[in-house]
Coordinates of C-alpha atoms and ligand atoms in Angstrom, one line a residue:
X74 CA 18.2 -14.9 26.9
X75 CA 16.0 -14.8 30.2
X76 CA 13.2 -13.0 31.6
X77 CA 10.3 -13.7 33.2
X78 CA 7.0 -15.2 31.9
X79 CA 4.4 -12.7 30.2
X80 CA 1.1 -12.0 31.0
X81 CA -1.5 -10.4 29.9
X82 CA -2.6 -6.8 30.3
X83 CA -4.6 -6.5 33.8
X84 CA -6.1 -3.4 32.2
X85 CA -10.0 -4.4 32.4
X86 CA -13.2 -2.1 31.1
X87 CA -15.8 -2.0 33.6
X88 CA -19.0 -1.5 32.2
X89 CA -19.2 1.8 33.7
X90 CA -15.6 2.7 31.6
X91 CA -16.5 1.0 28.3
X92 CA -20.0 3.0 28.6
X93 CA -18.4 6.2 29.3
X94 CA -15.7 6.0 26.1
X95 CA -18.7 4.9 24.3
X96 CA -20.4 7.8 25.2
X97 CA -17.0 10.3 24.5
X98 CA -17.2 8.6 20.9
X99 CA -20.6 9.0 20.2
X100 CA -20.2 12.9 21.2
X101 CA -17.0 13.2 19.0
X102 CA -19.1 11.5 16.4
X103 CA -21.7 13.9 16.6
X104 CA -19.1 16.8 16.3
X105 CA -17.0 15.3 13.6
X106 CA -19.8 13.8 11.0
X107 CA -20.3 18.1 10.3
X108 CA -16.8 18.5 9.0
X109 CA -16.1 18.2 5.1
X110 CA -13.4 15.7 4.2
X111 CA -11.1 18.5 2.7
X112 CA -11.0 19.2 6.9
X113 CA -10.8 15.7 7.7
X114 CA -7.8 14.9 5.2
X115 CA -5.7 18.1 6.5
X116 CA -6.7 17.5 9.8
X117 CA -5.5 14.0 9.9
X118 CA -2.6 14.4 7.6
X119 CA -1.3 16.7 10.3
X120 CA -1.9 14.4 13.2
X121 CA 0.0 11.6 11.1
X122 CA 3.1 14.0 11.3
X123 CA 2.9 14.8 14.6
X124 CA 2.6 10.7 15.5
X125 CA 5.6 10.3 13.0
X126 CA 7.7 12.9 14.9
X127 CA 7.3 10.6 18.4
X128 CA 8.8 7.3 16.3
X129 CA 11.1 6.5 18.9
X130 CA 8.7 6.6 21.6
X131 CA 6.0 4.2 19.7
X132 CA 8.7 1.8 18.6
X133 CA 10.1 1.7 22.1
X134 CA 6.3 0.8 22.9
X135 CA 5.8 -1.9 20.4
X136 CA 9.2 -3.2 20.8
X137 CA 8.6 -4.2 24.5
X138 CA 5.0 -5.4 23.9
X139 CA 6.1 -8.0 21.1
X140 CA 9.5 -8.1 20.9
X141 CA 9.9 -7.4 17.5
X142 CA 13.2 -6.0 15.7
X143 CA 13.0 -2.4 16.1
X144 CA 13.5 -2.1 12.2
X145 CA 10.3 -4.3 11.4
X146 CA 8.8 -1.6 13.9
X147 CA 9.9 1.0 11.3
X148 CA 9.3 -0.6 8.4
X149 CA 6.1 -3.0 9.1
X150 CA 4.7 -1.1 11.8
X151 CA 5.1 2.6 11.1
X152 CA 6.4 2.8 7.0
X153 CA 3.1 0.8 6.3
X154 CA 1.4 3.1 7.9
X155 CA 2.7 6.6 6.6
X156 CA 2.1 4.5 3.2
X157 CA -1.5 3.3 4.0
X158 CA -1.9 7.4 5.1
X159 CA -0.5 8.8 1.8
X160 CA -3.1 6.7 -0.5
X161 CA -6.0 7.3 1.6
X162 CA -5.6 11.1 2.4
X163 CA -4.9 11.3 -1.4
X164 CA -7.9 9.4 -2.3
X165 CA -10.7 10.3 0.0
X166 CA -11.7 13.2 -2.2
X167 CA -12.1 11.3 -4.6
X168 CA -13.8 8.5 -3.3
X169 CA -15.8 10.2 -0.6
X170 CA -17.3 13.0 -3.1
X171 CA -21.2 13.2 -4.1
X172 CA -21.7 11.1 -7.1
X173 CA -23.9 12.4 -9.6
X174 CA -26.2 9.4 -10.8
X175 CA -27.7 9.1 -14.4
X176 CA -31.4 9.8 -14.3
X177 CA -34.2 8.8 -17.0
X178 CA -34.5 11.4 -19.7
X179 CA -38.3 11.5 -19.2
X180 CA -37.4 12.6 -15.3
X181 CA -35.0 14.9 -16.7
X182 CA -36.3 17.9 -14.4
X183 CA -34.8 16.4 -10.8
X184 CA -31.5 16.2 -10.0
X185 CA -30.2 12.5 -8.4
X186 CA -26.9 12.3 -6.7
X187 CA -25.2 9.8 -4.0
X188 CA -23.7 11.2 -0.7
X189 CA -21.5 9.1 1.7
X190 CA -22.4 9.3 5.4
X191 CA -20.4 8.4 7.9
X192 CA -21.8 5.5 9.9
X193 CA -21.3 6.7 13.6
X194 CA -18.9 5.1 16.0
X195 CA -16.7 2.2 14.5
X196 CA -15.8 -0.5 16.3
X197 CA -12.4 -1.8 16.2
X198 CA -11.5 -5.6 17.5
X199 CA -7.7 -6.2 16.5
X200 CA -5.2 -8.4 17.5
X201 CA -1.4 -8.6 18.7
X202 CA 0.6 -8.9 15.7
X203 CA 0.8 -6.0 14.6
X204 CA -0.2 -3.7 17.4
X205 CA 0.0 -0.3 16.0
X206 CA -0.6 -0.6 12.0
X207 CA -3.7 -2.6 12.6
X208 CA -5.5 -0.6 14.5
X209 CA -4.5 2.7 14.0
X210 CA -4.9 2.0 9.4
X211 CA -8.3 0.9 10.6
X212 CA -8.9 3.7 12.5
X213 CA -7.3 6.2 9.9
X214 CA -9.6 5.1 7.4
X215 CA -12.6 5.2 9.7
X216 CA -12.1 8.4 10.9
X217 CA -11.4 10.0 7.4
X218 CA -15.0 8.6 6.2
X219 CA -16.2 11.0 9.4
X220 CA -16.7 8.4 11.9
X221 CA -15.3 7.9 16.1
X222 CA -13.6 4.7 17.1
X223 CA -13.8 2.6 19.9
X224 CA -10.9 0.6 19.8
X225 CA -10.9 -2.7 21.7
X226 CA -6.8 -4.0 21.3
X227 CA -5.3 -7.7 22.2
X228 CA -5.0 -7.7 25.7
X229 CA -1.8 -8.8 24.8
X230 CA -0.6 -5.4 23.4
X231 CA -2.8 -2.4 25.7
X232 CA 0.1 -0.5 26.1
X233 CA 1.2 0.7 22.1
X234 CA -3.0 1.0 21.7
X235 CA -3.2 3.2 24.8
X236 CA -0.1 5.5 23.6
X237 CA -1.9 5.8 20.1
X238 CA -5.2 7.1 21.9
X239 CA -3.1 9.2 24.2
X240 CA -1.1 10.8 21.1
X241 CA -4.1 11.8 19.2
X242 CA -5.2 13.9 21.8
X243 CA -2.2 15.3 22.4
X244 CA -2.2 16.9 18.8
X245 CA -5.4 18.8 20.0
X246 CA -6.5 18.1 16.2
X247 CA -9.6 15.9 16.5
X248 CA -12.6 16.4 18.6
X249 CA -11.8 14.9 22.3
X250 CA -12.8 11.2 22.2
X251 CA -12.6 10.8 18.6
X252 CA -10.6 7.7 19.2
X253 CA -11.6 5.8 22.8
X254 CA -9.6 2.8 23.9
X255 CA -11.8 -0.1 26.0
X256 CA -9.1 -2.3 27.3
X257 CA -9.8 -5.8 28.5
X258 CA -10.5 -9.2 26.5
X259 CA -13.9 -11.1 25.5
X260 CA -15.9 -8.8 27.5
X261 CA -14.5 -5.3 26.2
X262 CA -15.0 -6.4 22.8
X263 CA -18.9 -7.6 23.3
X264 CA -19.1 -4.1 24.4
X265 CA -17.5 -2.4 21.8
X266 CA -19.7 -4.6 19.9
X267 CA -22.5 -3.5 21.6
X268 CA -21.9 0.3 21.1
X269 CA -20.4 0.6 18.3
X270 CA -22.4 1.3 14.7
X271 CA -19.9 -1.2 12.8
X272 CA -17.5 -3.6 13.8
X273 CA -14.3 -4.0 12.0
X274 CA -12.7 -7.6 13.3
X275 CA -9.1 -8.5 12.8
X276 CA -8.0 -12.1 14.5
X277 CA -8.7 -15.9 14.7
X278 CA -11.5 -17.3 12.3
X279 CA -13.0 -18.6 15.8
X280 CA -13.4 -15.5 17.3
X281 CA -14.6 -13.7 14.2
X282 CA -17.8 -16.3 13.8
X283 CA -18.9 -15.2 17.4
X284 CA -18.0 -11.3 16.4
X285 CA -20.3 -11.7 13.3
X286 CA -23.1 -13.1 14.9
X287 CA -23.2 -10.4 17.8
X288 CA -23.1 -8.1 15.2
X289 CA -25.4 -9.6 13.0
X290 CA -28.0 -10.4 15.9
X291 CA -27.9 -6.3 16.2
X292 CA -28.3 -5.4 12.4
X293 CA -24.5 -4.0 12.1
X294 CA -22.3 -4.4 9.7
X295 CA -19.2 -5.7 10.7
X296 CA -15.8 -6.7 8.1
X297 CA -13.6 -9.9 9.2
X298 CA -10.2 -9.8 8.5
X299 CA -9.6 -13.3 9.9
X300 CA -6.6 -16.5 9.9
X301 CA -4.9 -17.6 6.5
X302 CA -2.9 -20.6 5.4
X303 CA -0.4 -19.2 2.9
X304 CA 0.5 -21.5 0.2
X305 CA 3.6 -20.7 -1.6
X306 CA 3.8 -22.8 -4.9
X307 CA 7.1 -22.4 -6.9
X308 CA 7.4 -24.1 -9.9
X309 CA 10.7 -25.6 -11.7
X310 CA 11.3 -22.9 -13.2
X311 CA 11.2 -20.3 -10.7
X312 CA 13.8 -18.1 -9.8
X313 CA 15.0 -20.0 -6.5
X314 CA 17.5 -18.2 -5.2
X315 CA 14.2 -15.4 -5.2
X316 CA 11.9 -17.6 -3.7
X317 CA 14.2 -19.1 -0.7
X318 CA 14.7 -16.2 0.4
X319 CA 11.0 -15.0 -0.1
X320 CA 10.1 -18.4 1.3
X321 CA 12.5 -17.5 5.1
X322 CA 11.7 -13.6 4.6
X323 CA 7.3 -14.4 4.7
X324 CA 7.7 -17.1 6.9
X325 CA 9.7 -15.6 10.1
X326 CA 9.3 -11.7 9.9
X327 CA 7.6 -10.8 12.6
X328 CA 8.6 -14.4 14.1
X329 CA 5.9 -15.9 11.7
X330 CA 3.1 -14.1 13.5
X331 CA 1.7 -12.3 10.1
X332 CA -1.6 -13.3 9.1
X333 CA -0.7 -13.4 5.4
X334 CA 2.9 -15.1 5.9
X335 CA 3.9 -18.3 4.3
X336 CA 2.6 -20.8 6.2
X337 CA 3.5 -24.0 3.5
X338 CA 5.6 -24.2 0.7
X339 CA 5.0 -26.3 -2.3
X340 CA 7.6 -27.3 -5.1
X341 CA 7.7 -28.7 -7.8
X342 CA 9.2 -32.2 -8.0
X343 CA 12.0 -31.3 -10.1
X344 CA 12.6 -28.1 -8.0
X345 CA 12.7 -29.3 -4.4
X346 CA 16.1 -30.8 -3.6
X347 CA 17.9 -27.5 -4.8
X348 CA 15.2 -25.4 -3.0
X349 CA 16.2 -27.2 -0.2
X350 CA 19.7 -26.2 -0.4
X351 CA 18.8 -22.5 -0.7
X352 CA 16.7 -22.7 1.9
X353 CA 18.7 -24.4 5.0
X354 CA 21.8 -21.8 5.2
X355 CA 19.2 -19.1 5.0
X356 CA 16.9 -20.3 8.1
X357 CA 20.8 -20.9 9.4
X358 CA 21.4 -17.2 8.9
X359 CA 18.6 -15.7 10.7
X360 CA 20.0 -13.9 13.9
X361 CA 17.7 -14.6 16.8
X362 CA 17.6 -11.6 20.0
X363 CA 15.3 -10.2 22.4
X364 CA 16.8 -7.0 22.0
X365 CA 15.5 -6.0 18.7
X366 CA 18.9 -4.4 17.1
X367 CA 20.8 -6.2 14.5
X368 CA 17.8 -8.9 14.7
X369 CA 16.0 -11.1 12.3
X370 CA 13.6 -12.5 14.7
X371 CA 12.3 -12.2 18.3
X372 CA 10.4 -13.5 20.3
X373 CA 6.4 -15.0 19.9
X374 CA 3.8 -12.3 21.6
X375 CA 1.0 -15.0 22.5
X376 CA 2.2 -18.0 24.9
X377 CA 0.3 -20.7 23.8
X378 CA 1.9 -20.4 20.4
X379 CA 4.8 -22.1 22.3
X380 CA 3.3 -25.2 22.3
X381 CA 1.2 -25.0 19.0
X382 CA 4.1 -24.9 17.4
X383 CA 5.7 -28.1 19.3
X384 CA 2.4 -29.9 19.0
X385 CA 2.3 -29.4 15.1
X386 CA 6.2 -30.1 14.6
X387 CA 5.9 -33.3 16.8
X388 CA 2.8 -34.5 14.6
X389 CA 4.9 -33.9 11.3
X390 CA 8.0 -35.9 13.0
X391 CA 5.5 -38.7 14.0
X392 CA 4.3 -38.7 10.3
X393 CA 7.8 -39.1 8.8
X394 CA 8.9 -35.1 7.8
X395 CA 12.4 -34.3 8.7
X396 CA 12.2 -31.3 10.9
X397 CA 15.7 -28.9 11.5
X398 CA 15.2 -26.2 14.5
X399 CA 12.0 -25.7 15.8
X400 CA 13.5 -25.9 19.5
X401 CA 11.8 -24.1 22.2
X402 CA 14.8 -21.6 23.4
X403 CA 13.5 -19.9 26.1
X404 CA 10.3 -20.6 27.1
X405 CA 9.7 -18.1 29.8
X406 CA 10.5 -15.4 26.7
X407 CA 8.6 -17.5 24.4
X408 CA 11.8 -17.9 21.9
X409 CA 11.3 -20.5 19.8
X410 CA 14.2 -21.1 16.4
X411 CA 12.8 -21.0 13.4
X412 CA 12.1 -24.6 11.5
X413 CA 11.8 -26.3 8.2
X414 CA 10.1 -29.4 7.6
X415 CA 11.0 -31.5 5.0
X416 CA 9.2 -33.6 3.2
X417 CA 5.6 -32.8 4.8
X418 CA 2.9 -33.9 3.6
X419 CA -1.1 -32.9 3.7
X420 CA -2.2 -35.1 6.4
X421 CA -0.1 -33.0 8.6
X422 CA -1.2 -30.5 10.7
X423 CA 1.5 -27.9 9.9
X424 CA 0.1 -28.2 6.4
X425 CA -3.4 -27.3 7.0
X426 CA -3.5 -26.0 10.4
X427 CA -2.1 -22.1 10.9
X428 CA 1.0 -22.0 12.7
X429 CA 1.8 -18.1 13.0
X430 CA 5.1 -19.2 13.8
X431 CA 8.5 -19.1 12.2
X432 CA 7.9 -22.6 10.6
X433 CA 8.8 -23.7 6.9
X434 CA 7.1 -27.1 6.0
X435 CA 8.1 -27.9 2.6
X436 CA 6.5 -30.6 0.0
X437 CA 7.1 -31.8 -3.0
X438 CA 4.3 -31.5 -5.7
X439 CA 4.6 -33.2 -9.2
X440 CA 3.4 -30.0 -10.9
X441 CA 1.9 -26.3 -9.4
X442 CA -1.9 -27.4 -10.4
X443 CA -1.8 -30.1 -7.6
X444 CA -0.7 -27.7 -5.1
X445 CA -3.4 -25.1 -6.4
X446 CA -6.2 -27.6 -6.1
X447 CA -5.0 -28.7 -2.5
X448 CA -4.8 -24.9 -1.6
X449 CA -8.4 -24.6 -2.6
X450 CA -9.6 -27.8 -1.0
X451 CA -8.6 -26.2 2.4
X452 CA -11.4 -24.0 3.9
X453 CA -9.2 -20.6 4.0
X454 CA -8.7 -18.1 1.5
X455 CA -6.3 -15.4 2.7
X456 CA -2.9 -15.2 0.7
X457 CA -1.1 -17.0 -1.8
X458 CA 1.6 -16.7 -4.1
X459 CA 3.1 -18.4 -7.0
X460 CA 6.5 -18.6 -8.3
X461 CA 7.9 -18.8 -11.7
X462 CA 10.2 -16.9 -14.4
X463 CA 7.0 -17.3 -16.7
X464 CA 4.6 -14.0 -15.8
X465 CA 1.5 -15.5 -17.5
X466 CA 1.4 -18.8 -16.2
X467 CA 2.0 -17.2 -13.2
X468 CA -0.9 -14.8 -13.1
X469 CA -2.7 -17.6 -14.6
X470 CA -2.0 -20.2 -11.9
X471 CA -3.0 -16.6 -9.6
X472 CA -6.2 -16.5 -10.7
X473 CA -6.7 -20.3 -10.2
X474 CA -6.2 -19.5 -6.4
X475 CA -9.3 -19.2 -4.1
X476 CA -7.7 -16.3 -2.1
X477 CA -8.1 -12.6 -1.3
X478 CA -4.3 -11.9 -2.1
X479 CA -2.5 -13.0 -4.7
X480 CA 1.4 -12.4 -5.6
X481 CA 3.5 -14.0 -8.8
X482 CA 7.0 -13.8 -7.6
X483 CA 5.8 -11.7 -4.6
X484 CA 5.5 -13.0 -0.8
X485 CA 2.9 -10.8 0.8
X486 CA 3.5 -7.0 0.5
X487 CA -0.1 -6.0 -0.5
X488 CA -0.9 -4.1 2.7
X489 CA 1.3 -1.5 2.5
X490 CA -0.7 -0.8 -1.5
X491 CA -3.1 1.3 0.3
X492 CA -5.2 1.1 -3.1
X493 CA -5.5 -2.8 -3.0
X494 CA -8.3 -4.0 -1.5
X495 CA -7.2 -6.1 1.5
X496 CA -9.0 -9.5 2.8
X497 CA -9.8 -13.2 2.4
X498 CA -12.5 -15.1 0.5
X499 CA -14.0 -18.2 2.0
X500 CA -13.3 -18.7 5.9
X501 CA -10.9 -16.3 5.9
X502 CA -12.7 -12.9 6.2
X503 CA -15.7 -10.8 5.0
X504 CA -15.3 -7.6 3.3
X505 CA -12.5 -5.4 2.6
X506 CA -9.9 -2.8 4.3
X507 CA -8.2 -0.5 2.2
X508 CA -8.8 0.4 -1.6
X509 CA -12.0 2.8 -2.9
X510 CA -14.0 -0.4 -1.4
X511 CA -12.7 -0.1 2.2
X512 CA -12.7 3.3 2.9
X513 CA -16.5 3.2 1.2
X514 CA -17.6 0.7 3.9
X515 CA -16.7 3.3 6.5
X516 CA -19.4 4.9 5.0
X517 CA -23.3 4.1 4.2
X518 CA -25.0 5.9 0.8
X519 CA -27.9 7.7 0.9
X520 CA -29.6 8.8 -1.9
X521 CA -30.7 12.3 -2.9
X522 CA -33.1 13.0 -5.0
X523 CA -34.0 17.3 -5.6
X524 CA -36.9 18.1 -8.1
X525 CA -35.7 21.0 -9.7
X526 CA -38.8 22.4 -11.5
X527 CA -42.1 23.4 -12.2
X528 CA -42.4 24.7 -8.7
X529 CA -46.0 24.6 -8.0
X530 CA -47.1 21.7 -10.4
X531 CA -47.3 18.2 -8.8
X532 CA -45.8 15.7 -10.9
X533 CA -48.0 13.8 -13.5
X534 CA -48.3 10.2 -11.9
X535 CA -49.8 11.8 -8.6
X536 CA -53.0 11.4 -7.7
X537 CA -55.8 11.8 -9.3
X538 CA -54.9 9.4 -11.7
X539 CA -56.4 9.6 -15.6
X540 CA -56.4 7.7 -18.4
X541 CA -55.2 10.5 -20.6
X542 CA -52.1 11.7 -18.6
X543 CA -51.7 7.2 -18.1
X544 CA -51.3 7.4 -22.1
X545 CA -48.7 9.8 -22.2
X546 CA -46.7 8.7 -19.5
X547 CA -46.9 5.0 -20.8
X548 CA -45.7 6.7 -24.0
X549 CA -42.3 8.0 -21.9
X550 CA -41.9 5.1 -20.3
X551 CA -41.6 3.4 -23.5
X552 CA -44.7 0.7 -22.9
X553 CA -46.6 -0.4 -25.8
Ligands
NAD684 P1 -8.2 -13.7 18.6 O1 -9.3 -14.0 17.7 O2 -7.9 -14.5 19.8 O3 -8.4 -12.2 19.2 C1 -8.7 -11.1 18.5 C2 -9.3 -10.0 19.3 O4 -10.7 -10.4 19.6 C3 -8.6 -9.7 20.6 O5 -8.7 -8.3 20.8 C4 -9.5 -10.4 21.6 O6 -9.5 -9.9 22.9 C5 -10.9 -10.2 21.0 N1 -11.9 -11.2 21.4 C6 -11.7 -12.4 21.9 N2 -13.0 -13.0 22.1 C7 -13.9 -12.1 21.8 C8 -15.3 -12.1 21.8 N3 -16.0 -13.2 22.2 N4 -15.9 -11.0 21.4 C9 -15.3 -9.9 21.0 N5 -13.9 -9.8 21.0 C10 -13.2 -10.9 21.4 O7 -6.9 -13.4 17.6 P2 -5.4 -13.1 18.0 O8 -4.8 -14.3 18.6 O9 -5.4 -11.8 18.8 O10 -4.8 -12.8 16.6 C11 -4.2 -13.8 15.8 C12 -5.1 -14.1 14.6 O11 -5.4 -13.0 13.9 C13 -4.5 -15.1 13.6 O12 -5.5 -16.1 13.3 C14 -4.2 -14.2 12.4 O13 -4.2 -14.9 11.2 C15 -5.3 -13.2 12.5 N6 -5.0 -12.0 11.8 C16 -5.6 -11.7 10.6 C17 -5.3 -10.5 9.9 C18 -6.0 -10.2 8.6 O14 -5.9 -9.0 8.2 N7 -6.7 -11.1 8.0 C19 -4.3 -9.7 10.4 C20 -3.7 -10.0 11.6 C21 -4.0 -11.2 12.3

């Protein structure tokens, strides 16, 4: 493997730039916000087939901004996405309709519903792992509720989000502008931030404290989808021919870099040597190329991760784990070989510290409740997952977990369910993509209220006020 080192994008918003997409959204806003969402969900299901049809174009794309297999591409990138655009374009009828709310009986002559408005022009801050489903799901949903986009993308991955803003205006299907890419880093997202009615954050817990309180400071909304620490607990029980292969497959697709990847695996006592065994000739297996065909694993997208990873597996050697792989490859091409660590323990940072790498530390736990109650003594609350052949202590040890996203038997799939709520409790997001809830968000209520009849009368507790009407509306109102 060779190549030459990676930079970022040098693709930088001025002001002036970032002020004029800002502007091209809030006109497409403007235009769009009149449309009804039978328009929006024919319009966009059309401009999802017409992205579709150019697969080998966006793949191409992503493939050479992240180095991905081209068949996690297909599947992660774009078959998450024509799933995430079946559920929502199926749902948004429903969940976008007027509401008709109960009224009082004694204020039985008006009429009280709830309409969804869109909120204006979204802001988008997303990261480099998954370049295209992040940000164009996000934007989907966003635009289906009757909102623009400003996108500000990874400076690490400009390219795949400037072909998705240059495709959607190639269908000719959406008002001009409807989706504006600011480029750049820090700077571009402040002003997305800064123009935008709502911010939807996906990245590094970090970041997303300083993207919250910009927001917050202005009175917007914003929803953090933010780091994770996945802890996968398998009991002795489990299946574990299931869950080493679960255990490799979560941990090093996409080259570890998925937010809600295995990040540590705890087993049971009784459990761990054999698990052990599974696991080695799997990480073994895992076929390593830049090329992305007949791959398992590329390269990492974001340099430093180069030497995160190092510095964690050098602190778990130091503190007595075993550690098999791990070795930095090719540096300029940021190809690191997947690792396990054996016998790791909690005082190590690759067991409390995300990696977003292809690592696997292992340890041994006398029973699952200890590895639940060291899960939730960590300050994140992304993903989890639990492993046994017994469903209800299973879903019971699930519901013992202080996370977002849960799976029994199940690694981390629960993106692609367009109708599952998506996010992390604690310090690991705010708020919700995906489900009724997240396409709702897109959305503000207001509250409509039409009096129906007498036309002319005005209604008994206006002015001037007297005891006798008082009496009888006391009487309604059910006072003594
Ligand atoms: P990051 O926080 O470094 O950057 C995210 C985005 O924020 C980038 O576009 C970046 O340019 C921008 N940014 C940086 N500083 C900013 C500022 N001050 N104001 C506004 N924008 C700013 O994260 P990353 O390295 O790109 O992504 C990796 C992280 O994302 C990991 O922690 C991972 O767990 C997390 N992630 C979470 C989810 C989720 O759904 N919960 C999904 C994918 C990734």
């Amino acid at each position: 493997m060779s190549g030459a080192a990676r930079f970022p994008s040098a693709l930088e918003a001025t002001p002036e730039e970032a002020a004029a997409k800002a502007a091209a959204a809030r006109r497409a806003a403007a235009v769009w916000r009149r449309t009804t969402v039978g328009q929006r969900v024919k319009a966009l299901r059309s401009v999802w087939k017409a992205l579709a049809a150019r697969r080998e174009e966006i793949r191409a794309v992503v493939h050479e901004e992240t180095g991905k297999p081209l068949v996690e591409v297909d599947l992660m990138e774009l078959g998450a996405a024509g799933l995430l655009v079946d559920w929502m374009t199926s749902a948004a009828p429903r969940v976008l309709a007027d509401k008709a709310a109960s009224k009082p009986w004694s204020l039985f002559n008006k009429r009280a519903y709830e309409r969804r408005v869109p909120r204006g022009v979204v802001g988008l801050v997303t990261p480099w792992n998954m370049p295209f489903l992040i940000p164009f799901g996000d934007a989907f949903a966003a635009m289906l509720a009757g909102n623009a986009v400003l996108l500000k993308p990874s400076e690490w991955t400009t390219k795949t989000a400037l072909w998705l803003e240059g495709a959607l205006a190639a269908t000719a299907l959406l008002p001009e502008g409807l989706l504006s890419v600011v480029p750049g880093g820090a700077a571009s997202g402040e002003a997305v931030i800064d123009a935008s009615d709502m911010v939807v954050f996906t990245g590094s817990t970090k970041t997303g404290r300083a993207v919250a309180a910009r927001a917050a400071m202005q009175l917007k909304p914003s929803i953090l989808e933010l780091g994770g620490k996945h802890p996968m607990i398998v009991c002795a029980d489990a299946s574990l021919e299931r869950a080493a292969s679960a255990a490799v497959w979560a941990a090093c697709s996409n080259a570890g870099q998925v937010c809600v990847g295995v990040e540590r695996v705890f087993v049971e006592a009784d459990a761990y040597d054999r698990f052990v065994e599974l696991l080695k000739p799997k990480v073994a297996a895992l076929r390593q190329k830049l090329d992305g065909k007949d791959a398992d694993l590329g390269r990492l997208v974001f340099p430093p991760l180069v030497d995160r990873i190092q510095d964690q597996l050098e602190d778990a050697r130091g503190k007595g784990a075993r550690v098999i792989g791990g070795e930095v490859i090719d540096r300029a091409n940021l190809v690191v070989a997947p690792a396990i660590v054996l016998d790791a323990r909690m005082d190590m940072k690759v067991m409390t510290e995300e990696t977003f790498g292809p690592v696997i530390p292992v340890m041994k736990v006398s029973r699952a409740e200890e590895a639940v109650a060291l899960a939730n003594a960590g300050s994140e609350g992304l993903a989890a997952s639990v492993w046994t052949t017994d469903l209800a202590k299973g879903e019971t040890l699930a519901a013992a977990l202080e996370v977002g996203l849960v799976g029994v038997n199940e690694p981390a799939s629960h993106y692609a369910f367009g109708a599952l709520p998506f996010g992390g409790m604690k310090q690991s997001g705010m708020g919700r993509r995906h489900g009724d809830e997240g396409l709702l968000a897109f959305t503000q209520s207001q509250s409509v209220l039409v009096h129906e009849w007498p036309d002319a009368a005005p209604d008994l507790w206006w002015f001037p006020y007297d005891e006798r009407k008082a009496g009888f509306l006391r009487k309604l109102m059910g006072l003594p």
